[in-house]
Tab-separated table of C-alpha atoms in Angstrom:
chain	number	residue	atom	x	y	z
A	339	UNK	CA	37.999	22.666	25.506
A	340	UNK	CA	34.551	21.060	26.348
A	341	UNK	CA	33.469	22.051	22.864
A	342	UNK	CA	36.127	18.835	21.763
A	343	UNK	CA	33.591	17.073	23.503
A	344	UNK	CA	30.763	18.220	21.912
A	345	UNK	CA	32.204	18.132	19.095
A	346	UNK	CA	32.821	14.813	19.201
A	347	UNK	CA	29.378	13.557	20.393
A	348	UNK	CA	28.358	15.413	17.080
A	349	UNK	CA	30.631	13.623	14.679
A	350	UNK	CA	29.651	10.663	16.273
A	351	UNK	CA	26.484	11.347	15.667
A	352	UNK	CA	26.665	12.174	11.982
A	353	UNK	CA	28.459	9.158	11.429
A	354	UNK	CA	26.047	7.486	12.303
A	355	UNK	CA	23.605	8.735	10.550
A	356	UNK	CA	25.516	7.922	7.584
A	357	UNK	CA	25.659	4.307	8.404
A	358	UNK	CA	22.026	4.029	9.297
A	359	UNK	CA	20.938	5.942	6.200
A	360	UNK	CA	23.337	3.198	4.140
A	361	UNK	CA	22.570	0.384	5.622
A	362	UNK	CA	18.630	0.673	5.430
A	363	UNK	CA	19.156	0.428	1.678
A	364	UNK	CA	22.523	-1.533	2.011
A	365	UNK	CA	20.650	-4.158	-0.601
A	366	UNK	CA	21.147	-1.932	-3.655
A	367	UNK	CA	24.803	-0.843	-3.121
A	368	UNK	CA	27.630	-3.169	-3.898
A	369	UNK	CA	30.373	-0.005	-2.922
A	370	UNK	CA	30.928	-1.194	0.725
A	371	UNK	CA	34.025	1.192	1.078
A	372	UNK	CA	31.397	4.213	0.262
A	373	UNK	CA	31.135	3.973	4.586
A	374	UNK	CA	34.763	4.856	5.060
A	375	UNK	CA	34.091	8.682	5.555
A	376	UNK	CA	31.255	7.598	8.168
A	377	UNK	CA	34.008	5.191	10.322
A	378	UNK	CA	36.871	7.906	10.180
A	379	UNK	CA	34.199	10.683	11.356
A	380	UNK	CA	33.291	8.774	14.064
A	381	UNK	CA	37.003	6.950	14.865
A	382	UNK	CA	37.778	11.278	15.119
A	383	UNK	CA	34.785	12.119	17.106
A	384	UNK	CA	35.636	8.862	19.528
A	385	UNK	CA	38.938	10.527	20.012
A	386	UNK	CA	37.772	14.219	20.595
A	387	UNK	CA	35.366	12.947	23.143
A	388	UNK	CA	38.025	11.154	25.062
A	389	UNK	CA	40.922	13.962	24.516
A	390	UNK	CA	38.502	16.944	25.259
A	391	UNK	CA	39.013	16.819	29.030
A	392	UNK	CA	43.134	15.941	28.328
A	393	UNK	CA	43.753	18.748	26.544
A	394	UNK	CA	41.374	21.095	28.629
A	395	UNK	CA	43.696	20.187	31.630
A	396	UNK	CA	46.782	20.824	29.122
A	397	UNK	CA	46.283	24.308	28.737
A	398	UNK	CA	44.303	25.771	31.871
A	399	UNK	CA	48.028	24.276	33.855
A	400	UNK	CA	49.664	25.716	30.209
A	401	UNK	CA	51.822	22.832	30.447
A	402	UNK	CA	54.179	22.913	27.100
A	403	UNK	CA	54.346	19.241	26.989
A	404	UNK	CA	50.985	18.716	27.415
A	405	UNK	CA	50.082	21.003	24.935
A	406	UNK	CA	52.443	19.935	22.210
A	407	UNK	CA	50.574	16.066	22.889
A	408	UNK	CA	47.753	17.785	22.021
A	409	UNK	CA	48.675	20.001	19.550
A	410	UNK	CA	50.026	16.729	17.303
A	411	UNK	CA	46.371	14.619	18.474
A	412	UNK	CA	44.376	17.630	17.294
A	413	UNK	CA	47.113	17.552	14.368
A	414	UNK	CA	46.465	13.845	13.361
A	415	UNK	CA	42.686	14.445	13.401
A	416	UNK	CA	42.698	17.235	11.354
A	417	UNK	CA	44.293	14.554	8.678
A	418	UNK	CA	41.837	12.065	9.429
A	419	UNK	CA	39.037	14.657	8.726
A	420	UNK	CA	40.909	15.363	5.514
A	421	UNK	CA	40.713	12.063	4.275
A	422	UNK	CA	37.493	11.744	5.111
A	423	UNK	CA	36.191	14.545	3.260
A	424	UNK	CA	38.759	13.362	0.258
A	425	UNK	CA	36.980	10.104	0.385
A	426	UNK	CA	33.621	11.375	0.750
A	427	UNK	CA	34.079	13.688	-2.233
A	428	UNK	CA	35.119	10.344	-4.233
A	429	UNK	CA	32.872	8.028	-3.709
A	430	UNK	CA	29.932	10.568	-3.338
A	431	UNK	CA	30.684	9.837	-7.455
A	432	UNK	CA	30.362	6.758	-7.791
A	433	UNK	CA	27.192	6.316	-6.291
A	434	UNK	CA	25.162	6.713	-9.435
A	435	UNK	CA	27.051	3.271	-10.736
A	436	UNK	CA	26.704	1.370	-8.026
A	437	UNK	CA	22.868	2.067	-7.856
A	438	UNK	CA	22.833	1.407	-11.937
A	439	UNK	CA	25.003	-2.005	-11.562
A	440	UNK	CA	22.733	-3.961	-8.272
A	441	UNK	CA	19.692	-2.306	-8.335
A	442	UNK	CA	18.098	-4.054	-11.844
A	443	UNK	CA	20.097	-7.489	-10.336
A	444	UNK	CA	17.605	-7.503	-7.152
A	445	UNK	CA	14.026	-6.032	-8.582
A	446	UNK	CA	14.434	-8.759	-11.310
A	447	UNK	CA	14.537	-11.301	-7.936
A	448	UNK	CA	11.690	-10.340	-6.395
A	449	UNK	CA	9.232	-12.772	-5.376
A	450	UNK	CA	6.976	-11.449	-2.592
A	451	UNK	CA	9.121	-13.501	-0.281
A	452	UNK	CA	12.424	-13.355	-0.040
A	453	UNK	CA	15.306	-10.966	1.510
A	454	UNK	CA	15.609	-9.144	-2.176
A	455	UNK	CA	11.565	-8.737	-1.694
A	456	UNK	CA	11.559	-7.064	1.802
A	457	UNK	CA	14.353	-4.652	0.362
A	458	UNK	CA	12.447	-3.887	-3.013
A	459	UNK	CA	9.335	-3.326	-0.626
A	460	UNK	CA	10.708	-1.453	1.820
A	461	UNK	CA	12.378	1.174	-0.618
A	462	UNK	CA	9.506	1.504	-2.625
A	463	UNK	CA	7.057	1.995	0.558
A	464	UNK	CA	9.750	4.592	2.391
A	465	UNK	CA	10.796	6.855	-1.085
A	466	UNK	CA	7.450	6.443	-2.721
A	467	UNK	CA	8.435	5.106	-5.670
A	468	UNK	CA	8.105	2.041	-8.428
A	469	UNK	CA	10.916	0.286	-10.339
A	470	UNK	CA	14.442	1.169	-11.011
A	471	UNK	CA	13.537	3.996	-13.583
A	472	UNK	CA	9.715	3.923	-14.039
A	473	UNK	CA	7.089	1.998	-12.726
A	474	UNK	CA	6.852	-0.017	-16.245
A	475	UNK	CA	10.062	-1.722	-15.592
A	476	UNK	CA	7.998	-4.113	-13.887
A	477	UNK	CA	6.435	-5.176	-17.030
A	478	UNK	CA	10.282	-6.757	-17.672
A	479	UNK	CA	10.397	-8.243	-14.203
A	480	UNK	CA	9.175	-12.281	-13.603
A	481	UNK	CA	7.389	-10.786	-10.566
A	482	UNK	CA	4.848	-9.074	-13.159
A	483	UNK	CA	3.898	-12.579	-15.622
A	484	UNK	CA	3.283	-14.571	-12.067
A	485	UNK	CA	1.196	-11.967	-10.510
A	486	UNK	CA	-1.673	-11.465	-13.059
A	487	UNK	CA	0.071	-8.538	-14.999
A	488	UNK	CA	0.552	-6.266	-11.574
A	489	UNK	CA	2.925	-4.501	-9.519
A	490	UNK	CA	3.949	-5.033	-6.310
A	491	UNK	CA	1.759	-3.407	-3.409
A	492	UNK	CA	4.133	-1.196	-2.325
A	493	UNK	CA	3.777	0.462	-5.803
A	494	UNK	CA	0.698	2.011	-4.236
A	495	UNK	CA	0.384	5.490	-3.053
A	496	UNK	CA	0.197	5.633	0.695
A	497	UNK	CA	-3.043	5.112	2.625
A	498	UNK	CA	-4.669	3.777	-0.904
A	499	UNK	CA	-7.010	0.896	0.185
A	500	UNK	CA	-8.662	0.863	-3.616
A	501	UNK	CA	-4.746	0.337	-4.830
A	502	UNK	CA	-4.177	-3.287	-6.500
A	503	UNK	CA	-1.227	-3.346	-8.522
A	504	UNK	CA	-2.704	-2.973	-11.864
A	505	UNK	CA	-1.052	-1.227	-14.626
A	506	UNK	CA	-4.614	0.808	-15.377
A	507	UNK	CA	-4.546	2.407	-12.274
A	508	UNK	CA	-1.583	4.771	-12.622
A	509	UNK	CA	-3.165	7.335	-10.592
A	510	UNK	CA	-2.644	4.853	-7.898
A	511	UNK	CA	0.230	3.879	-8.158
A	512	UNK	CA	3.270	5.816	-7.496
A	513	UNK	CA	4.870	6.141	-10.788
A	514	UNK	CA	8.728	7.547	-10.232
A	515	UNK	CA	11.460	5.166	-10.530
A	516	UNK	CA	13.294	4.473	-7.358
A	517	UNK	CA	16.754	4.746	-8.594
A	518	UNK	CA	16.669	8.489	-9.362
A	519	UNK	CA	15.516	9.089	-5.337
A	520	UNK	CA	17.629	6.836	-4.105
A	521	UNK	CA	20.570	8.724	-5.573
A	522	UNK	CA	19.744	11.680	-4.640
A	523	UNK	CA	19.036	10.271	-0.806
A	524	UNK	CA	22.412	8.872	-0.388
A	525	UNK	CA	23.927	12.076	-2.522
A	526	UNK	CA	22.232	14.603	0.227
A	527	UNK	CA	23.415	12.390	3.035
A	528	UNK	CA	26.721	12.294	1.626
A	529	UNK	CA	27.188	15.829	1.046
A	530	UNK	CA	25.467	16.988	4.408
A	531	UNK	CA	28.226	14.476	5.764
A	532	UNK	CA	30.983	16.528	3.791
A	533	UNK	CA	29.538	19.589	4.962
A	534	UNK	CA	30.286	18.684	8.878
A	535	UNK	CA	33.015	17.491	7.923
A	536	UNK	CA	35.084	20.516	6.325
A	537	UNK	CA	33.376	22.353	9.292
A	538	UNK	CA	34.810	20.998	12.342
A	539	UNK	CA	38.374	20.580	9.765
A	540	UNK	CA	38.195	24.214	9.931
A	541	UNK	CA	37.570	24.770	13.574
A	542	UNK	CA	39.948	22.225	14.472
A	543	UNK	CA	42.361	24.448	11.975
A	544	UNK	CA	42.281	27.796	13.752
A	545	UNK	CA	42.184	25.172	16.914
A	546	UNK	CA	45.747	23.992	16.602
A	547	UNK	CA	46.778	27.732	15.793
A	548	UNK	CA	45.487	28.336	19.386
A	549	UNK	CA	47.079	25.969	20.875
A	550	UNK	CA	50.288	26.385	18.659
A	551	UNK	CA	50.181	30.580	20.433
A	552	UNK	CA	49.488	29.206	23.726
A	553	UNK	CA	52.446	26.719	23.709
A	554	UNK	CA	54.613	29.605	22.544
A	555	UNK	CA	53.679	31.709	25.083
A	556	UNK	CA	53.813	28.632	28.067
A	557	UNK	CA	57.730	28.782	25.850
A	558	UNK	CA	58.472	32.541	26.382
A	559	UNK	CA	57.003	32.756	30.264
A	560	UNK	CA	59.687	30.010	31.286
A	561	UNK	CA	62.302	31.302	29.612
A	562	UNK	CA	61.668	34.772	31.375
A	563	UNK	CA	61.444	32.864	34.810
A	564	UNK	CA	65.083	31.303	33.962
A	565	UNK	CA	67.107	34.844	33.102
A	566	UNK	CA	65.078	35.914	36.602
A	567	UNK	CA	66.936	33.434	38.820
């Protein structure tokens, strides 16, 4: 049973990675429930780590009421991972609407300064990309009239000193909108989260099996001891 441990450092660590890959762009998506797969997958990992030495115990002493504790705590996970992957499946959907509904609310706030700023900045610098669909939405934005007619600097193609902003410099400028890669971003995540997850809901499957034989056959030795005395 030390794989349940390992097991659960590594949902841990995928939740994790879901949060941190949510929260660096946590600006543009109104869906806060969207990190409910993450929180079960680690809540379940949390758990294996802890029950990995329990249940190793359990069935090297084949105790029947140890391992029918940990047959139902390897059963209650296996529902948690479930949901998780029922959840993830759902809102894994509705991430294309949440990115259409907040991300034109905080490019049209951008001033250079502010919190909506450092977000628009850092998105744009990290996926290498310019506005929400194209790099001309700026021309809608209030950001472009007050600037002399430009784009932000983080518009620019990386390690471009000659890059300033202006709308005559496309090959500059990075000209994909950031919504399309930021969907697929979160999508990839999302799915490489469903991915683990169906994975270990399938180990831990043929899992309780084993531990459903072993308890049956911790059952049958005892009853053979009994008719013996």
């Amino acid at each position: 049973m030390r794989s349940d441990t390992a097991a659960g450092g590594a949902l841990v660590y995928v939740g994790s990675y879901v949060i941190k890959s949510y929260n660096n762009f946590d600006n543009f998506l109104e869906d806060k429930y969207t990190l409910i797969p993450a929180a079960i997958i680690i809540t379940v990992g949390v758990v294996m780590f802890i029950i990995g030495t329990v249940g190793c115990c359990a069935t090297l002493r084949e105790s029947k009421v140890g391992l029918s504790f940990f047959l139902m705590i390897l059963l209650a996970m296996f529902a948690a991972e479930v949901a998780a992957l029922v959840f993830a499946f759902i809102y894994q959907g509705r991430i294309k609407g949440d990115l259409e509904r907040s991300m034109s609310n905080v490019f049209q706030k951008y001033d250079g300064e502010n919190s909506e700023s450092r977000a628009v900045d850092y998105l744009q610098s990290q996926l290498q990309c310019c506005g929400v669909q194209t790099y001309m939405n700026w021309t809608t934005m209030p950001w472009f009239s007050s600037s002399n007619n430009t784009v932000p600097i983080s518009c620019c193609k990386q390690n471009n000193t000659e890059c300033t902003g202006k709308l005559d410099q496309p090959d500059l400028l990075n000209t994909q909108g950031c919504e399309v890669k930021l969907e697929q971003l979160l999508q990839d995540v999302m799915s490489y989260a469903m991915l683990v997850i169906l994975g270990f809901a399938i180990i831990k499957f043929f899992g309780m099996l084993s531990v459903c034989v072993i308890t049956c056959k911790s059952g049958r030795r005892t009853g053979y001891q009994t008719l013996y005395v």
